[in-house]
Coordinates of C-alpha atoms in Angstrom, one line a residue:
M1 CA -79.6 194.7 69.0
Q2 CA -79.2 193.7 72.7
K3 CA -77.5 196.0 75.2
Y4 CA -74.5 194.2 76.8
N5 CA -73.9 194.9 80.5
R6 CA -70.3 194.4 81.6
A7 CA -69.9 192.3 84.8
G8 CA -69.1 194.4 87.9
R9 CA -68.7 194.1 91.6
T10 CA -72.4 194.8 92.1
D11 CA -73.2 191.6 90.3
K12 CA -74.8 189.1 92.7
R13 CA -72.4 186.4 91.4
F14 CA -69.5 188.3 93.0
S15 CA -71.2 189.4 96.2
I16 CA -69.2 186.8 98.1
F17 CA -70.2 187.8 101.7
G18 CA -73.6 189.4 101.0
E19 CA -74.6 192.7 102.5
K20 CA -72.2 194.7 104.8
P21 CA -72.4 193.0 108.2
P22 CA -73.3 195.0 111.3
E23 CA -70.6 196.0 113.7
S24 CA -69.7 193.4 116.2
D25 CA -67.0 192.8 118.8
T26 CA -67.1 189.0 118.6
F27 CA -64.4 187.0 116.9
K28 CA -66.5 185.8 114.0
G29 CA -68.1 189.2 113.7
I30 CA -64.8 190.9 113.3
I31 CA -63.5 188.3 110.9
N32 CA -66.6 188.6 108.7
S33 CA -66.3 192.4 108.7
L34 CA -62.6 192.2 107.6
L35 CA -63.4 189.7 104.9
W36 CA -66.3 191.7 103.6
A37 CA -64.2 194.9 103.6
G38 CA -61.3 193.1 101.9
S39 CA -63.6 191.6 99.3
D40 CA -65.3 194.9 98.6
S41 CA -61.9 196.8 98.2
L42 CA -60.3 194.1 96.0
L43 CA -63.4 193.8 93.8
S44 CA -63.5 197.6 93.5
L45 CA -59.8 197.7 92.4
A46 CA -60.3 194.8 90.0
E47 CA -63.4 196.5 88.5
E48 CA -61.4 199.7 88.0
F49 CA -58.5 197.8 86.4
Y50 CA -60.7 195.8 84.0
R51 CA -62.9 198.8 83.1
K52 CA -60.7 199.6 80.0
D53 CA -61.6 197.8 76.9
K54 CA -58.1 196.7 76.3
H55 CA -55.2 196.3 78.6
Q56 CA -52.0 194.4 78.2
I57 CA -51.5 191.5 80.6
T58 CA -47.8 191.0 81.0
I59 CA -48.0 188.1 83.5
P60 CA -51.1 186.1 82.5
E61 CA -50.3 183.2 84.9
D62 CA -50.6 185.7 87.9
L63 CA -53.2 188.1 86.6
P64 CA -56.5 186.9 85.0
E65 CA -57.5 188.3 81.6
T66 CA -61.1 189.2 82.6
F67 CA -62.8 190.6 85.7
E68 CA -64.9 187.5 86.0
Q69 CA -61.8 185.3 86.3
C70 CA -60.2 187.7 88.7
A71 CA -63.4 187.8 90.9
E72 CA -63.6 184.0 90.9
R73 CA -60.0 183.8 92.1
L74 CA -60.6 186.3 94.8
R75 CA -63.7 184.4 95.8
Q76 CA -61.7 181.2 96.2
K77 CA -58.9 182.8 98.1
L78 CA -61.3 184.7 100.5
F79 CA -63.4 181.5 101.1
S80 CA -60.1 179.8 101.9
Y81 CA -59.4 182.5 104.6
Q82 CA -62.9 182.1 105.9
S83 CA -62.5 178.4 106.1
Q84 CA -59.3 178.7 108.0
T85 CA -60.8 181.1 110.5
E86 CA -63.8 178.7 111.0
N87 CA -61.4 175.9 111.7
Y88 CA -59.5 178.0 114.2
Y89 CA -62.7 179.2 115.8
N90 CA -64.0 175.7 116.2
S91 CA -60.7 174.4 117.6
C92 CA -60.9 177.3 120.2
L93 CA -64.4 176.3 121.1
I94 CA -63.4 172.6 121.6
E95 CA -60.4 173.6 123.7
F96 CA -62.5 176.1 125.8
R97 CA -65.2 173.5 126.3
D98 CA -62.6 171.0 127.5
Q99 CA -61.2 173.6 129.9
L100 CA -64.7 174.3 131.2
K101 CA -65.4 170.6 131.7
L102 CA -62.1 170.2 133.6
F103 CA -63.0 173.2 135.7
E104 CA -66.4 171.8 136.6
E105 CA -64.8 168.5 137.5
Q106 CA -62.4 170.2 139.8
L107 CA -64.9 172.4 141.5
P108 CA -66.1 169.8 144.0
H109 CA -62.7 169.7 145.6
V110 CA -62.8 173.5 146.2
S111 CA -66.3 173.2 147.6
Q112 CA -65.2 170.5 150.0
L113 CA -62.2 172.5 151.2
A114 CA -64.4 175.6 151.8
V115 CA -67.0 173.8 153.7
D116 CA -64.4 171.8 155.7
S117 CA -62.8 175.1 156.7
L118 CA -66.2 176.3 158.0
L119 CA -66.6 173.1 160.0
K120 CA -63.2 173.4 161.6
E121 CA -63.9 177.0 162.6
H122 CA -67.2 176.2 164.3
K123 CA -65.9 173.0 166.0
Q124 CA -63.2 175.2 167.5
K125 CA -65.8 177.7 168.7
L126 CA -67.8 174.9 170.3
S127 CA -64.9 173.5 172.2
S128 CA -63.6 176.9 173.3
S129 CA -67.0 178.0 174.6
I130 CA -67.5 174.9 176.7
D131 CA -63.9 174.9 177.9
Q132 CA -64.3 178.5 179.1
I133 CA -67.4 177.7 181.2
R134 CA -65.6 174.5 182.5
H135 CA -62.5 176.6 183.5
L136 CA -64.6 179.1 185.5
F137 CA -66.5 176.3 187.2
N138 CA -63.3 174.5 188.1
K139 CA -62.1 177.6 189.9
Q140 CA -65.4 177.6 192.0
L141 CA -64.8 173.9 192.8
E142 CA -61.3 174.8 194.1
N143 CA -62.8 177.4 196.4
W144 CA -65.4 174.9 197.7
E145 CA -62.7 172.3 198.2
S146 CA -60.7 174.8 200.3
I147 CA -63.8 175.6 202.4
K148 CA -64.5 171.8 202.7
A149 CA -60.9 171.3 203.9
V150 CA -61.4 174.0 206.6
H151 CA -64.7 172.4 207.8
T152 CA -63.0 169.0 207.9
N153 CA -60.2 170.3 210.1
Q154 CA -62.8 171.9 212.4
L155 CA -64.7 168.7 212.7
R156 CA -63.2 167.3 215.9
P157 CA -64.5 164.6 218.3
S158 CA -64.8 167.2 221.1
L159 CA -67.6 168.9 219.2
G160 CA -69.8 166.0 220.3
H161 CA -69.8 167.3 223.9
P162 CA -73.1 168.9 224.9
D163 CA -71.2 172.1 225.8
N164 CA -70.0 172.4 222.2
L165 CA -73.4 171.6 220.6
L166 CA -73.9 175.2 219.3
Q167 CA -70.5 175.2 217.7
L168 CA -71.2 171.8 216.1
E169 CA -74.6 173.1 214.7
S170 CA -72.9 176.2 213.4
L171 CA -70.3 174.1 211.6
C172 CA -73.0 171.8 210.2
R173 CA -75.0 174.8 208.9
K174 CA -72.0 176.1 207.1
E175 CA -71.1 172.8 205.5
I176 CA -74.7 172.0 204.5
K177 CA -74.9 175.5 202.8
R178 CA -71.6 174.8 201.0
Q179 CA -72.9 171.4 199.9
K180 CA -76.1 172.9 198.6
D181 CA -74.3 175.8 196.8
Q182 CA -72.0 173.3 195.2
A183 CA -74.8 171.0 194.1
D184 CA -76.8 173.9 192.7
A185 CA -73.7 175.2 190.9
I186 CA -73.1 171.8 189.3
H187 CA -76.7 171.8 187.9
L188 CA -76.3 175.4 186.8
N189 CA -72.9 174.7 185.2
T190 CA -74.4 171.8 183.3
Q191 CA -77.2 173.9 182.1
K192 CA -74.8 176.7 181.0
M193 CA -72.6 174.3 179.0
Q194 CA -75.7 172.7 177.3
T195 CA -77.1 176.1 176.5
S196 CA -73.7 177.2 175.1
A197 CA -73.4 174.0 173.0
T198 CA -77.0 174.6 171.7
E199 CA -76.2 178.2 170.7
C200 CA -73.0 177.1 169.0
A201 CA -75.0 174.5 167.1
Q202 CA -77.6 177.0 166.0
N203 CA -74.9 179.4 164.9
F204 CA -73.2 176.6 162.9
V205 CA -76.4 175.5 161.2
S206 CA -77.2 179.1 160.3
A207 CA -73.7 179.8 159.0
L208 CA -73.6 176.5 157.1
A209 CA -77.0 177.2 155.5
A210 CA -76.0 180.8 154.5
F211 CA -72.6 179.7 153.2
T212 CA -74.2 176.9 151.2
E213 CA -76.8 179.2 149.6
K214 CA -74.0 181.7 148.8
L215 CA -71.9 179.1 147.1
L216 CA -74.9 177.7 145.1
L217 CA -75.9 181.1 143.8
E218 CA -72.3 181.9 142.9
L219 CA -72.1 178.7 141.0
D220 CA -75.2 179.8 139.0
E221 CA -73.0 182.6 137.7
S222 CA -70.2 180.3 136.5
I223 CA -69.9 179.4 132.9
T224 CA -70.4 175.8 131.9
I225 CA -70.0 173.9 128.6
D226 CA -73.7 174.4 128.1
D227 CA -73.2 178.1 127.8
V228 CA -70.7 177.7 124.9
E229 CA -71.9 176.8 121.4
L230 CA -70.8 173.5 119.9
A231 CA -68.1 173.5 117.4
K232 CA -69.2 172.8 113.9
I233 CA -67.2 169.8 112.9
E234 CA -68.0 167.0 110.5
M235 CA -68.6 163.8 112.3
P236 CA -66.8 160.8 110.7
R237 CA -68.9 158.4 108.9
E238 CA -69.2 155.0 110.5
K239 CA -68.4 151.8 108.6
I240 CA -71.4 149.8 107.4
S241 CA -70.2 146.8 109.5
T242 CA -70.2 149.0 112.6
L243 CA -73.7 150.3 111.8
L244 CA -74.9 146.7 111.3
R245 CA -73.5 145.6 114.7
R246 CA -75.2 148.6 116.4
K247 CA -78.5 147.7 114.7
Q248 CA -78.2 144.1 115.8
A249 CA -77.4 145.2 119.4
G250 CA -80.5 147.5 119.4
L251 CA -78.3 150.6 119.7
S252 CA -78.9 154.0 118.0
L253 CA -77.3 154.4 114.6
Q254 CA -76.7 158.1 115.3
T255 CA -73.2 159.2 116.4
C256 CA -73.3 160.0 120.0
E257 CA -72.7 163.6 121.0
V258 CA -70.7 164.8 123.9
E259 CA -72.4 163.4 127.1
Q260 CA -73.4 165.9 129.8
L261 CA -71.6 165.6 133.1
I262 CA -74.9 165.7 135.0
E263 CA -78.5 166.3 134.3
R264 CA -78.9 170.1 133.8
G265 CA -81.6 172.6 134.6
S266 CA -83.1 174.4 137.5
R267 CA -83.2 172.5 140.8
T268 CA -84.4 173.0 144.4
W269 CA -82.0 171.8 147.0
P270 CA -83.5 170.8 150.4
G271 CA -82.4 172.7 153.5
I272 CA -80.6 171.3 156.6
P273 CA -83.0 169.0 158.5
T274 CA -84.3 169.6 162.0
T275 CA -81.5 168.9 164.5
T276 CA -82.2 166.6 167.4
L277 CA -79.7 164.5 169.4
T278 CA -79.9 161.0 170.7
G279 CA -79.6 160.8 174.5
V280 CA -80.6 164.5 174.8
S281 CA -84.0 165.8 175.8
G282 CA -86.5 165.8 172.9
D283 CA -86.2 169.5 172.4
V284 CA -85.3 170.6 168.9
L285 CA -81.9 172.2 168.9
C286 CA -82.1 173.7 165.4
R287 CA -85.1 174.1 163.1
E288 CA -85.0 173.0 159.5
T289 CA -83.5 175.6 157.2
A290 CA -85.0 176.9 154.0
S291 CA -84.5 175.2 150.6
V292 CA -82.5 176.9 147.9
T293 CA -83.5 177.0 144.2
T294 CA -80.8 177.4 141.6
A295 CA -81.0 178.2 137.9
K296 CA -78.4 175.6 137.1
T297 CA -77.3 172.1 138.1
T298 CA -73.6 171.4 137.9
L299 CA -71.1 169.1 139.6
G300 CA -70.2 172.0 141.8
H301 CA -73.8 172.4 143.0
V302 CA -74.1 168.7 143.8
A303 CA -70.7 168.8 145.6
V304 CA -71.7 171.8 147.7
V305 CA -74.8 170.1 149.0
E306 CA -73.1 166.8 149.6
A307 CA -70.2 168.5 151.4
R308 CA -72.8 170.5 153.5
D309 CA -74.6 167.3 154.5
A310 CA -71.3 165.6 155.3
V311 CA -70.0 168.3 157.6
Y312 CA -73.4 168.7 159.2
E313 CA -73.3 165.0 160.2
K314 CA -69.7 165.4 161.5
Y315 CA -70.7 168.5 163.6
K316 CA -73.8 166.7 164.9
C317 CA -71.6 163.7 165.9
K318 CA -69.2 166.2 167.7
L319 CA -72.1 167.8 169.4
E320 CA -73.5 164.5 170.7
Q321 CA -70.0 163.8 172.1
K322 CA -70.0 167.1 173.9
F323 CA -73.4 166.6 175.4
A324 CA -72.5 163.1 176.5
Q325 CA -69.3 164.5 178.0
I326 CA -71.2 167.3 179.8
K327 CA -73.7 164.7 181.2
E328 CA -70.9 162.4 182.3
E329 CA -69.0 165.2 184.1
S330 CA -72.1 166.4 185.8
E331 CA -73.0 163.0 187.1
A332 CA -69.5 162.3 188.3
Q333 CA -69.5 165.6 190.2
L334 CA -72.9 165.0 191.8
I335 CA -71.9 161.5 192.8
K336 CA -68.7 162.8 194.4
A337 CA -70.6 165.5 196.2
Q338 CA -73.2 163.0 197.4
R339 CA -70.5 160.7 198.8
W340 CA -69.0 163.6 200.7
E341 CA -72.4 164.6 202.0
D342 CA -73.0 161.0 203.2
W343 CA -69.5 160.9 204.9
W344 CA -70.2 164.2 206.6
K345 CA -73.5 163.0 208.0
H346 CA -72.0 159.8 209.1
S347 CA -69.1 161.6 210.8
I348 CA -71.5 163.9 212.7
E349 CA -73.6 161.0 214.0
K350 CA -70.4 159.2 215.2
I351 CA -69.2 162.4 217.0
K352 CA -72.6 162.8 218.7
Q353 CA -72.6 159.2 219.8
L354 CA -69.4 159.7 221.6
Y355 CA -71.1 161.5 224.5
T356 CA -74.4 159.6 224.6

């Protein structure tokens, strides 16, 4: 005689979801735990119900006659639930990846606005700094113009008389000192404005480099589609005619996966280059900044560096204009002062010639 073992829930055939899954806070982990617990409870109840040798089944179309049939029906139903959750999970992955892709594509616009705002701020600082120095110097020019007007009024033909020689020499000494002070002040003012522009440029380059590094490292922390697993979907089979055309064209017969937006991986981004200006002395205004290494490469990373380089060129152009304007103003002021000095000398000679 052979001993007959009645089928139970411990039978491997009915162990639908294997061993009890570990605790998890993920979507799939929670679903698997619920399905395992439901399966275990339902099989336990079914085993208890079918343990009796005989039981009357009043509704055979709804309740199977044996435990095996009941377990098979439960297995099909629970697998159906699992399939539904898998489909939902995969659709969520696809939607989430689409959102991440759109987010990455929109990031360059945000980076451009952020860097443009920094450029606007430092261009304003550059103009304000130079305008403030120019305003103070213009006040000094007004004082010298007032003194010049006084000296002009005192310069009379009678000063050429030998008896007024001391008075004429005294007036000449005052005017020559004023002229020298004004010329020295023009050179000093030019140097002040150039120094201020250089300091503003250095501050801008430092701020731009620091801001760029901060953005790049923050973008390293952003989630990309590469950080999200691919949805498990069945790829549609291509027609034989399509595969033949691909083969004849020398293309791959494999169905193409989703293309990456950009080549990924770690990357080292070069720093801001050494700053020198055309038409300005060969001194280096700003040293080359350090490079930045990131763990990722996204469209946002590329956009930040491109925006940085673009605003750097814009600021450099603005800086060259400021230096050219400073030089032009200085030359105009020196020419004007030299013309006045020549007129003064000529006038003194003519006065002296009146009594010779």
